Amino acid sequence: MPRLNPEHTEKLIELINQSPYFQLLNMSLQEVDEGYCKVEMQLERKHLNAFGGIHGGAYASLMDTAAYWALYADLEEADGFTTLDLTSNNLRAIETGTLVAEGRVIKRGRSICLCEADIHDEQGRLMAHCISKQLVGPTLQPISAATATLGSAPLPPKFLDR
């Protein structure tokens, strides 16, 4: 596998953190590497349900994001991908603080990939876990679509060894 270009990763993180959905949910992509991703979310009142705990959709969005970007470095430069499904297990409620989600690739297939993500609170307690399937293909959300949508210049080459 070719080595990921650190300059590409840095620009990717800057780009994705500008996306409207990330800003809406106070999510921040922190790290992207081969088979791994780290995303943080600062909880605010807007993340809470009517009962005062985190809304399950906020957990699902954070885990979907971590599982999704964990796969990014494992794919060819021109490949795009999208989430097919996500099975979420919400294990504990929370009202305030910072959540950290870590995504990992479990199995890389040609067109279907299996990923997972965990969310931990600031004390390291497991808050939620998910399994996610990703569909890979050249027309499914390639990174060039994100640069165009967000008005960014093309990213540096994804890999160093090419």
PDB file of N, CA and C in Angstrom, residues 22-119:
ATOM      1  N   PHE A  22     -20.571  19.599   9.676  1.00  0.00           N
ATOM      2  CA  PHE A  22     -19.597  19.560  10.776  1.00  0.00           C
ATOM      3  C   PHE A  22     -19.759  20.786  11.663  1.00  0.00           C
ATOM      4  N   GLN A  23     -19.942  21.939  11.046  1.00  0.00           N
ATOM      5  CA  GLN A  23     -20.114  23.168  11.819  1.00  0.00           C
ATOM      6  C   GLN A  23     -21.424  23.143  12.604  1.00  0.00           C
ATOM      7  N   LEU A  24     -22.484  22.637  11.986  1.00  0.00           N
ATOM      8  CA  LEU A  24     -23.776  22.545  12.663  1.00  0.00           C
ATOM      9  C   LEU A  24     -23.687  21.705  13.936  1.00  0.00           C
ATOM     10  N   LEU A  25     -22.989  20.576  13.839  1.00  0.00           N
ATOM     11  CA  LEU A  25     -22.917  19.645  14.971  1.00  0.00           C
ATOM     12  C   LEU A  25     -21.688  19.828  15.861  1.00  0.00           C
ATOM     13  N   ASN A  26     -20.869  20.837  15.576  1.00  0.00           N
ATOM     14  CA  ASN A  26     -19.632  21.051  16.345  1.00  0.00           C
ATOM     15  C   ASN A  26     -18.725  19.826  16.299  1.00  0.00           C
ATOM     16  N   MET A  27     -18.648  19.194  15.129  1.00  0.00           N
ATOM     17  CA  MET A  27     -17.746  18.061  14.953  1.00  0.00           C
ATOM     18  C   MET A  27     -16.433  18.562  14.381  1.00  0.00           C
ATOM     19  N   SER A  28     -15.369  17.868  14.712  1.00  0.00           N
ATOM     20  CA  SER A  28     -14.051  18.236  14.224  1.00  0.00           C
ATOM     21  C   SER A  28     -13.260  16.970  13.903  1.00  0.00           C
ATOM     22  N   LEU A  29     -12.910  16.826  12.633  1.00  0.00           N
ATOM     23  CA  LEU A  29     -12.057  15.723  12.203  1.00  0.00           C
ATOM     24  C   LEU A  29     -10.663  16.008  12.747  1.00  0.00           C
ATOM     25  N   GLN A  30     -10.116  15.086  13.537  1.00  0.00           N
ATOM     26  CA  GLN A  30      -8.826  15.294  14.196  1.00  0.00           C
ATOM     27  C   GLN A  30      -7.687  14.533  13.532  1.00  0.00           C
ATOM     28  N   GLU A  31      -7.985  13.323  13.074  1.00  0.00           N
ATOM     29  CA  GLU A  31      -6.920  12.459  12.559  1.00  0.00           C
ATOM     30  C   GLU A  31      -7.492  11.501  11.527  1.00  0.00           C
ATOM     31  N   VAL A  32      -6.760  11.322  10.429  1.00  0.00           N
ATOM     32  CA  VAL A  32      -7.111  10.343   9.399  1.00  0.00           C
ATOM     33  C   VAL A  32      -5.833   9.589   9.061  1.00  0.00           C
ATOM     34  N   ASP A  33      -5.890   8.275   9.136  1.00  0.00           N
ATOM     35  CA  ASP A  33      -4.737   7.444   8.807  1.00  0.00           C
ATOM     36  C   ASP A  33      -5.252   6.155   8.186  1.00  0.00           C
ATOM     37  N   GLU A  34      -4.350   5.265   7.814  1.00  0.00           N
ATOM     38  CA  GLU A  34      -4.759   4.001   7.209  1.00  0.00           C
ATOM     39  C   GLU A  34      -5.629   3.221   8.185  1.00  0.00           C
ATOM     40  N   GLY A  35      -6.887   3.003   7.801  1.00  0.00           N
ATOM     41  CA  GLY A  35      -7.799   2.209   8.606  1.00  0.00           C
ATOM     42  C   GLY A  35      -8.225   2.833   9.910  1.00  0.00           C
ATOM     43  N   TYR A  36      -8.016   4.130  10.074  1.00  0.00           N
ATOM     44  CA  TYR A  36      -8.292   4.784  11.363  1.00  0.00           C
ATOM     45  C   TYR A  36      -8.724   6.236  11.171  1.00  0.00           C
ATOM     46  N   CYS A  37      -9.584   6.684  12.069  1.00  0.00           N
ATOM     47  CA  CYS A  37     -10.016   8.082  12.082  1.00  0.00           C
ATOM     48  C   CYS A  37     -10.406   8.474  13.500  1.00  0.00           C
ATOM     49  N   LYS A  38     -10.182   9.741  13.826  1.00  0.00           N
ATOM     50  CA  LYS A  38     -10.589  10.282  15.126  1.00  0.00           C
ATOM     51  C   LYS A  38     -11.366  11.569  14.885  1.00  0.00           C
ATOM     52  N   VAL A  39     -12.550  11.661  15.507  1.00  0.00           N
ATOM     53  CA  VAL A  39     -13.435  12.820  15.368  1.00  0.00           C
ATOM     54  C   VAL A  39     -13.897  13.228  16.762  1.00  0.00           C
ATOM     55  N   GLU A  40     -13.977  14.533  17.006  1.00  0.00           N
ATOM     56  CA  GLU A  40     -14.472  15.031  18.288  1.00  0.00           C
ATOM     57  C   GLU A  40     -15.746  15.832  18.087  1.00  0.00           C
ATOM     58  N   MET A  41     -16.580  15.856  19.133  1.00  0.00           N
ATOM     59  CA  MET A  41     -17.799  16.664  19.134  1.00  0.00           C
ATOM     60  C   MET A  41     -17.927  17.342  20.494  1.00  0.00           C
ATOM     61  N   GLN A  42     -18.034  18.660  20.467  1.00  0.00           N
ATOM     62  CA  GLN A  42     -18.312  19.442  21.668  1.00  0.00           C
ATOM     63  C   GLN A  42     -19.822  19.473  21.859  1.00  0.00           C
ATOM     64  N   LEU A  43     -20.303  18.890  22.934  1.00  0.00           N
ATOM     65  CA  LEU A  43     -21.749  18.859  23.170  1.00  0.00           C
ATOM     66  C   LEU A  43     -22.280  20.229  23.570  1.00  0.00           C
ATOM     67  N   GLU A  44     -23.434  20.548  23.004  1.00  0.00           N
ATOM     68  CA  GLU A  44     -24.167  21.768  23.342  1.00  0.00           C
ATOM     69  C   GLU A  44     -25.633  21.395  23.499  1.00  0.00           C
ATOM     70  N   ARG A  45     -26.418  22.360  23.892  1.00  0.00           N
ATOM     71  CA  ARG A  45     -27.851  22.141  24.083  1.00  0.00           C
ATOM     72  C   ARG A  45     -28.505  21.576  22.823  1.00  0.00           C
ATOM     73  N   LYS A  46     -28.052  21.997  21.646  1.00  0.00           N
ATOM     74  CA  LYS A  46     -28.661  21.549  20.387  1.00  0.00           C
ATOM     75  C   LYS A  46     -28.494  20.048  20.137  1.00  0.00           C
ATOM     76  N   HIS A  47     -27.590  19.390  20.843  1.00  0.00           N
ATOM     77  CA  HIS A  47     -27.384  17.952  20.691  1.00  0.00           C
ATOM     78  C   HIS A  47     -28.322  17.124  21.569  1.00  0.00           C
ATOM     79  N   LEU A  48     -29.062  17.787  22.439  1.00  0.00           N
ATOM     80  CA  LEU A  48     -29.865  17.080  23.437  1.00  0.00           C
ATOM     81  C   LEU A  48     -31.287  16.827  22.961  1.00  0.00           C
ATOM     82  N   ASN A  49     -31.856  15.733  23.459  1.00  0.00           N
ATOM     83  CA  ASN A  49     -33.264  15.442  23.187  1.00  0.00           C
ATOM     84  C   ASN A  49     -34.139  16.167  24.213  1.00  0.00           C
ATOM     85  N   ALA A  50     -35.430  15.967  24.129  1.00  0.00           N
ATOM     86  CA  ALA A  50     -36.372  16.658  25.021  1.00  0.00           C
ATOM     87  C   ALA A  50     -36.215  16.251  26.487  1.00  0.00           C
ATOM     88  N   PHE A  51     -35.515  15.150  26.745  1.00  0.00           N
ATOM     89  CA  PHE A  51     -35.346  14.655  28.109  1.00  0.00           C
ATOM     90  C   PHE A  51     -34.019  15.087  28.732  1.00  0.00           C
ATOM     91  N   GLY A  52     -33.214  15.831  27.973  1.00  0.00           N
ATOM     92  CA  GLY A  52     -31.972  16.380  28.504  1.00  0.00           C
ATOM     93  C   GLY A  52     -30.724  15.572  28.237  1.00  0.00           C
ATOM     94  N   GLY A  53     -30.850  14.416  27.595  1.00  0.00           N
ATOM     95  CA  GLY A  53     -29.682  13.606  27.237  1.00  0.00           C
ATOM     96  C   GLY A  53     -29.368  13.762  25.760  1.00  0.00           C
ATOM     97  N   ILE A  54     -28.229  13.264  25.365  1.00  0.00           N
ATOM     98  CA  ILE A  54     -27.832  13.370  23.964  1.00  0.00           C
ATOM     99  C   ILE A  54     -28.845  12.649  23.071  1.00  0.00           C
ATOM    100  N   HIS A  55     -29.154  13.250  21.953  1.00  0.00           N
ATOM    101  CA  HIS A  55     -30.056  12.636  20.974  1.00  0.00           C
ATOM    102  C   HIS A  55     -29.305  11.504  20.274  1.00  0.00           C
ATOM    103  N   GLY A  56     -29.970  10.392  20.050  1.00  0.00           N
ATOM    104  CA  GLY A  56     -29.341   9.255  19.374  1.00  0.00           C
ATOM    105  C   GLY A  56     -28.814   9.612  17.996  1.00  0.00           C
ATOM    106  N   GLY A  57     -29.443  10.566  17.337  1.00  0.00           N
ATOM    107  CA  GLY A  57     -28.977  11.007  16.022  1.00  0.00           C
ATOM    108  C   GLY A  57     -27.626  11.694  16.085  1.00  0.00           C
ATOM    109  N   ALA A  58     -27.331  12.363  17.200  1.00  0.00           N
ATOM    110  CA  ALA A  58     -26.014  12.988  17.367  1.00  0.00           C
ATOM    111  C   ALA A  58     -24.942  11.904  17.502  1.00  0.00           C
ATOM    112  N   TYR A  59     -25.235  10.862  18.299  1.00  0.00           N
ATOM    113  CA  TYR A  59     -24.316   9.725  18.385  1.00  0.00           C
ATOM    114  C   TYR A  59     -24.121   9.099  17.001  1.00  0.00           C
ATOM    115  N   ALA A  60     -25.224   8.850  16.302  1.00  0.00           N
ATOM    116  CA  ALA A  60     -25.152   8.193  14.992  1.00  0.00           C
ATOM    117  C   ALA A  60     -24.344   9.024  14.003  1.00  0.00           C
ATOM    118  N   SER A  61     -24.546  10.333  13.989  1.00  0.00           N
ATOM    119  CA  SER A  61     -23.787  11.196  13.076  1.00  0.00           C
ATOM    120  C   SER A  61     -22.298  11.155  13.377  1.00  0.00           C
ATOM    121  N   LEU A  62     -21.953  11.197  14.649  1.00  0.00           N
ATOM    122  CA  LEU A  62     -20.546  11.169  15.036  1.00  0.00           C
ATOM    123  C   LEU A  62     -19.904   9.831  14.671  1.00  0.00           C
ATOM    124  N   MET A  63     -20.591   8.729  14.930  1.00  0.00           N
ATOM    125  CA  MET A  63     -20.037   7.410  14.597  1.00  0.00           C
ATOM    126  C   MET A  63     -19.985   7.182  13.096  1.00  0.00           C
ATOM    127  N   ASP A  64     -21.006   7.624  12.368  1.00  0.00           N
ATOM    128  CA  ASP A  64     -21.002   7.503  10.912  1.00  0.00           C
ATOM    129  C   ASP A  64     -19.802   8.239  10.336  1.00  0.00           C
ATOM    130  N   THR A  65     -19.533   9.417  10.854  1.00  0.00           N
ATOM    131  CA  THR A  65     -18.400  10.218  10.393  1.00  0.00           C
ATOM    132  C   THR A  65     -17.079   9.506  10.661  1.00  0.00           C
ATOM    133  N   ALA A  66     -16.906   8.965  11.857  1.00  0.00           N
ATOM    134  CA  ALA A  66     -15.654   8.285  12.210  1.00  0.00           C
ATOM    135  C   ALA A  66     -15.459   7.013  11.391  1.00  0.00           C
ATOM    136  N   ALA A  67     -16.511   6.227  11.228  1.00  0.00           N
ATOM    137  CA  ALA A  67     -16.412   4.997  10.434  1.00  0.00           C
ATOM    138  C   ALA A  67     -16.112   5.332   8.973  1.00  0.00           C
ATOM    139  N   TYR A  68     -16.781   6.354   8.454  1.00  0.00           N
ATOM    140  CA  TYR A  68     -16.604   6.774   7.060  1.00  0.00           C
ATOM    141  C   TYR A  68     -15.157   7.186   6.782  1.00  0.00           C
ATOM    142  N   TRP A  69     -14.633   8.120   7.569  1.00  0.00           N
ATOM    143  CA  TRP A  69     -13.287   8.633   7.290  1.00  0.00           C
ATOM    144  C   TRP A  69     -12.190   7.640   7.646  1.00  0.00           C
ATOM    145  N   ALA A  70     -12.481   6.615   8.446  1.00  0.00           N
ATOM    146  CA  ALA A  70     -11.490   5.565   8.706  1.00  0.00           C
ATOM    147  C   ALA A  70     -11.140   4.822   7.424  1.00  0.00           C
ATOM    148  N   LEU A  71     -12.090   4.735   6.514  1.00  0.00           N
ATOM    149  CA  LEU A  71     -11.876   4.008   5.260  1.00  0.00           C
ATOM    150  C   LEU A  71     -11.111   4.829   4.225  1.00  0.00           C
ATOM    151  N   TYR A  72     -11.154   6.135   4.328  1.00  0.00           N
ATOM    152  CA  TYR A  72     -10.638   7.029   3.286  1.00  0.00           C
ATOM    153  C   TYR A  72      -9.206   6.701   2.849  1.00  0.00           C
ATOM    154  N   ALA A  73      -8.293   6.540   3.777  1.00  0.00           N
ATOM    155  CA  ALA A  73      -6.884   6.331   3.441  1.00  0.00           C
ATOM    156  C   ALA A  73      -6.617   4.967   2.812  1.00  0.00           C
ATOM    157  N   ASP A  74      -7.543   4.045   2.943  1.00  0.00           N
ATOM    158  CA  ASP A  74      -7.370   2.704   2.385  1.00  0.00           C
ATOM    159  C   ASP A  74      -7.799   2.603   0.923  1.00  0.00           C
ATOM    160  N   LEU A  75      -8.356   3.677   0.382  1.00  0.00           N
ATOM    161  CA  LEU A  75      -8.899   3.642  -0.979  1.00  0.00           C
ATOM    162  C   LEU A  75      -7.997   4.361  -1.970  1.00  0.00           C
ATOM    163  N   GLU A  76      -8.150   4.002  -3.233  1.00  0.00           N
ATOM    164  CA  GLU A  76      -7.423   4.685  -4.302  1.00  0.00           C
ATOM    165  C   GLU A  76      -7.848   6.148  -4.366  1.00  0.00           C
ATOM    166  N   GLU A  77      -6.993   6.972  -4.918  1.00  0.00           N
ATOM    167  CA  GLU A  77      -7.246   8.416  -4.962  1.00  0.00           C
ATOM    168  C   GLU A  77      -8.566   8.774  -5.631  1.00  0.00           C
ATOM    169  N   ALA A  78      -8.921   8.091  -6.708  1.00  0.00           N
ATOM    170  CA  ALA A  78     -10.136   8.434  -7.459  1.00  0.00           C
ATOM    171  C   ALA A  78     -11.402   7.796  -6.889  1.00  0.00           C
ATOM    172  N   ASP A  79     -11.254   6.866  -5.958  1.00  0.00           N
ATOM    173  CA  ASP A  79     -12.427   6.187  -5.401  1.00  0.00           C
ATOM    174  C   ASP A  79     -13.231   7.111  -4.501  1.00  0.00           C
ATOM    175  N   GLY A  80     -14.534   6.959  -4.586  1.00  0.00           N
ATOM    176  CA  GLY A  80     -15.439   7.598  -3.650  1.00  0.00           C
ATOM    177  C   GLY A  80     -16.166   6.504  -2.896  1.00  0.00           C
ATOM    178  N   PHE A  81     -16.958   6.886  -1.915  1.00  0.00           N
ATOM    179  CA  PHE A  81     -17.708   5.886  -1.156  1.00  0.00           C
ATOM    180  C   PHE A  81     -18.826   6.557  -0.392  1.00  0.00           C
ATOM    181  N   THR A  82     -19.763   5.736   0.060  1.00  0.00           N
ATOM    182  CA  THR A  82     -20.897   6.238   0.827  1.00  0.00           C
ATOM    183  C   THR A  82     -21.341   5.172   1.826  1.00  0.00           C
ATOM    184  N   THR A  83     -21.966   5.606   2.888  1.00  0.00           N
ATOM    185  CA  THR A  83     -22.472   4.684   3.899  1.00  0.00           C
ATOM    186  C   THR A  83     -23.698   3.955   3.368  1.00  0.00           C
ATOM    187  N   LEU A  84     -23.677   2.629   3.439  1.00  0.00           N
ATOM    188  CA  LEU A  84     -24.842   1.814   3.087  1.00  0.00           C
ATOM    189  C   LEU A  84     -25.778   1.664   4.277  1.00  0.00           C
ATOM    190  N   ASP A  85     -25.211   1.337   5.420  1.00  0.00           N
ATOM    191  CA  ASP A  85     -26.019   1.219   6.633  1.00  0.00           C
ATOM    192  C   ASP A  85     -25.141   1.410   7.855  1.00  0.00           C
ATOM    193  N   LEU A  86     -25.810   1.620   8.976  1.00  0.00           N
ATOM    194  CA  LEU A  86     -25.119   1.838  10.235  1.00  0.00           C
ATOM    195  C   LEU A  86     -25.988   1.259  11.339  1.00  0.00           C
ATOM    196  N   THR A  87     -25.422   0.354  12.118  1.00  0.00           N
ATOM    197  CA  THR A  87     -26.121  -0.204  13.267  1.00  0.00           C
ATOM    198  C   THR A  87     -25.496   0.387  14.516  1.00  0.00           C
ATOM    199  N   SER A  88     -26.297   1.133  15.249  1.00  0.00           N
ATOM    200  CA  SER A  88     -25.805   1.896  16.390  1.00  0.00           C
ATOM    201  C   SER A  88     -26.281   1.284  17.702  1.00  0.00           C
ATOM    202  N   ASN A  89     -25.364   1.193  18.646  1.00  0.00           N
ATOM    203  CA  ASN A  89     -25.691   0.766  20.005  1.00  0.00           C
ATOM    204  C   ASN A  89     -25.341   1.912  20.945  1.00  0.00           C
ATOM    205  N   ASN A  90     -26.370   2.589  21.447  1.00  0.00           N
ATOM    206  CA  ASN A  90     -26.176   3.701  22.372  1.00  0.00           C
ATOM    207  C   ASN A  90     -26.162   3.129  23.783  1.00  0.00           C
ATOM    208  N   LEU A  91     -25.030   3.216  24.445  1.00  0.00           N
ATOM    209  CA  LEU A  91     -24.813   2.498  25.698  1.00  0.00           C
ATOM    210  C   LEU A  91     -24.976   3.346  26.951  1.00  0.00           C
ATOM    211  N   ARG A  92     -24.836   4.662  26.799  1.00  0.00           N
ATOM    212  CA  ARG A  92     -24.861   5.529  27.974  1.00  0.00           C
ATOM    213  C   ARG A  92     -25.262   6.930  27.529  1.00  0.00           C
ATOM    214  N   ALA A  93     -26.045   7.614  28.342  1.00  0.00           N
ATOM    215  CA  ALA A  93     -26.449   8.992  28.029  1.00  0.00           C
ATOM    216  C   ALA A  93     -25.426   9.982  28.595  1.00  0.00           C
ATOM    217  N   ILE A  94     -25.413  11.168  28.011  1.00  0.00           N
ATOM    218  CA  ILE A  94     -24.516  12.238  28.456  1.00  0.00           C
ATOM    219  C   ILE A  94     -25.189  13.564  28.136  1.00  0.00           C
ATOM    220  N   GLU A  95     -24.881  14.590  28.913  1.00  0.00           N
ATOM    221  CA  GLU A  95     -25.487  15.908  28.696  1.00  0.00           C
ATOM    222  C   GLU A  95     -24.468  16.958  28.282  1.00  0.00           C
ATOM    223  N   THR A  96     -23.232  16.864  28.769  1.00  0.00           N
ATOM    224  CA  THR A  96     -22.222  17.893  28.497  1.00  0.00           C
ATOM    225  C   THR A  96     -20.868  17.247  28.260  1.00  0.00           C
ATOM    226  N   GLY A  97     -19.953  18.037  27.717  1.00  0.00           N
ATOM    227  CA  GLY A  97     -18.577  17.591  27.560  1.00  0.00           C
ATOM    228  C   GLY A  97     -18.182  17.379  26.115  1.00  0.00           C
ATOM    229  N   THR A  98     -17.042  16.753  25.957  1.00  0.00           N
ATOM    230  CA  THR A  98     -16.497  16.449  24.641  1.00  0.00           C
ATOM    231  C   THR A  98     -16.566  14.950  24.418  1.00  0.00           C
ATOM    232  N   LEU A  99     -17.067  14.563  23.264  1.00  0.00           N
ATOM    233  CA  LEU A  99     -17.091  13.157  22.871  1.00  0.00           C
ATOM    234  C   LEU A  99     -15.994  12.913  21.847  1.00  0.00           C
ATOM    235  N   VAL A 100     -15.344  11.763  21.951  1.00  0.00           N
ATOM    236  CA  VAL A 100     -14.306  11.375  21.002  1.00  0.00           C
ATOM    237  C   VAL A 100     -14.731  10.073  20.344  1.00  0.00           C
ATOM    238  N   ALA A 101     -14.826  10.102  19.017  1.00  0.00           N
ATOM    239  CA  ALA A 101     -15.162   8.898  18.252  1.00  0.00           C
ATOM    240  C   ALA A 101     -13.924   8.432  17.506  1.00  0.00           C
ATOM    241  N   GLU A 102     -13.684   7.132  17.548  1.00  0.00           N
ATOM    242  CA  GLU A 102     -12.595   6.536  16.790  1.00  0.00           C
ATOM    243  C   GLU A 102     -13.187   5.492  15.859  1.00  0.00           C
ATOM    244  N   GLY A 103     -12.859   5.617  14.584  1.00  0.00           N
ATOM    245  CA  GLY A 103     -13.328   4.682  13.582  1.00  0.00           C
ATOM    246  C   GLY A 103     -12.201   3.784  13.113  1.00  0.00           C
ATOM    247  N   ARG A 104     -12.554   2.550  12.741  1.00  0.00           N
ATOM    248  CA  ARG A 104     -11.577   1.577  12.254  1.00  0.00           C
ATOM    249  C   ARG A 104     -12.179   0.768  11.112  1.00  0.00           C
ATOM    250  N   VAL A 105     -11.328   0.370  10.200  1.00  0.00           N
ATOM    251  CA  VAL A 105     -11.745  -0.531   9.131  1.00  0.00           C
ATOM    252  C   VAL A 105     -11.610  -1.955   9.652  1.00  0.00           C
ATOM    253  N   ILE A 106     -12.681  -2.723   9.533  1.00  0.00           N
ATOM    254  CA  ILE A 106     -12.661  -4.124   9.953  1.00  0.00           C
ATOM    255  C   ILE A 106     -12.290  -5.017   8.778  1.00  0.00           C
ATOM    256  N   LYS A 107     -12.925  -4.786   7.624  1.00  0.00           N
ATOM    257  CA  LYS A 107     -12.697  -5.615   6.435  1.00  0.00           C
ATOM    258  C   LYS A 107     -12.836  -4.752   5.200  1.00  0.00           C
ATOM    259  N   ARG A 108     -11.808  -4.766   4.373  1.00  0.00           N
ATOM    260  CA  ARG A 108     -11.811  -4.012   3.122  1.00  0.00           C
ATOM    261  C   ARG A 108     -12.108  -4.966   1.981  1.00  0.00           C
ATOM    262  N   GLY A 109     -13.247  -4.769   1.320  1.00  0.00           N
ATOM    263  CA  GLY A 109     -13.586  -5.542   0.134  1.00  0.00           C
ATOM    264  C   GLY A 109     -13.431  -4.678  -1.111  1.00  0.00           C
ATOM    265  N   ARG A 110     -13.696  -5.249  -2.283  1.00  0.00           N
ATOM    266  CA  ARG A 110     -13.582  -4.466  -3.524  1.00  0.00           C
ATOM    267  C   ARG A 110     -14.626  -3.369  -3.603  1.00  0.00           C
ATOM    268  N   SER A 111     -15.867  -3.695  -3.241  1.00  0.00           N
ATOM    269  CA  SER A 111     -16.925  -2.685  -3.334  1.00  0.00           C
ATOM    270  C   SER A 111     -17.687  -2.471  -2.023  1.00  0.00           C
ATOM    271  N   ILE A 112     -17.620  -3.408  -1.109  1.00  0.00           N
ATOM    272  CA  ILE A 112     -18.271  -3.266   0.198  1.00  0.00           C
ATOM    273  C   ILE A 112     -17.201  -3.392   1.282  1.00  0.00           C
ATOM    274  N   CYS A 113     -17.196  -2.445   2.199  1.00  0.00           N
ATOM    275  CA  CYS A 113     -16.232  -2.454   3.301  1.00  0.00           C
ATOM    276  C   CYS A 113     -16.985  -2.389   4.620  1.00  0.00           C
ATOM    277  N   LEU A 114     -16.441  -3.042   5.620  1.00  0.00           N
ATOM    278  CA  LEU A 114     -17.039  -3.062   6.950  1.00  0.00           C
ATOM    279  C   LEU A 114     -16.163  -2.240   7.892  1.00  0.00           C
ATOM    280  N   CYS A 115     -16.785  -1.285   8.562  1.00  0.00           N
ATOM    281  CA  CYS A 115     -16.079  -0.409   9.494  1.00  0.00           C
ATOM    282  C   CYS A 115     -16.813  -0.399  10.829  1.00  0.00           C
ATOM    283  N   GLU A 116     -16.158   0.127  11.854  1.00  0.00           N
ATOM    284  CA  GLU A 116     -16.789   0.283  13.159  1.00  0.00           C
ATOM    285  C   GLU A 116     -16.325   1.594  13.770  1.00  0.00           C
ATOM    286  N   ALA A 117     -17.069   2.049  14.756  1.00  0.00           N
ATOM    287  CA  ALA A 117     -16.671   3.244  15.502  1.00  0.00           C
ATOM    288  C   ALA A 117     -17.157   3.132  16.939  1.00  0.00           C
ATOM    289  N   ASP A 118     -16.374   3.709  17.845  1.00  0.00           N
ATOM    290  CA  ASP A 118     -16.715   3.807  19.266  1.00  0.00           C
ATOM    291  C   ASP A 118     -16.733   5.276  19.646  1.00  0.00           C
ATOM    292  N   ILE A 119     -17.568   5.617  20.597  1.00  0.00           N
ATOM    293  CA  ILE A 119     -17.544   6.954  21.189  1.00  0.00           C
ATOM    294  C   ILE A 119     -17.212   6.805  22.665  1.00  0.00           C
TER     295      ILE A 119
END
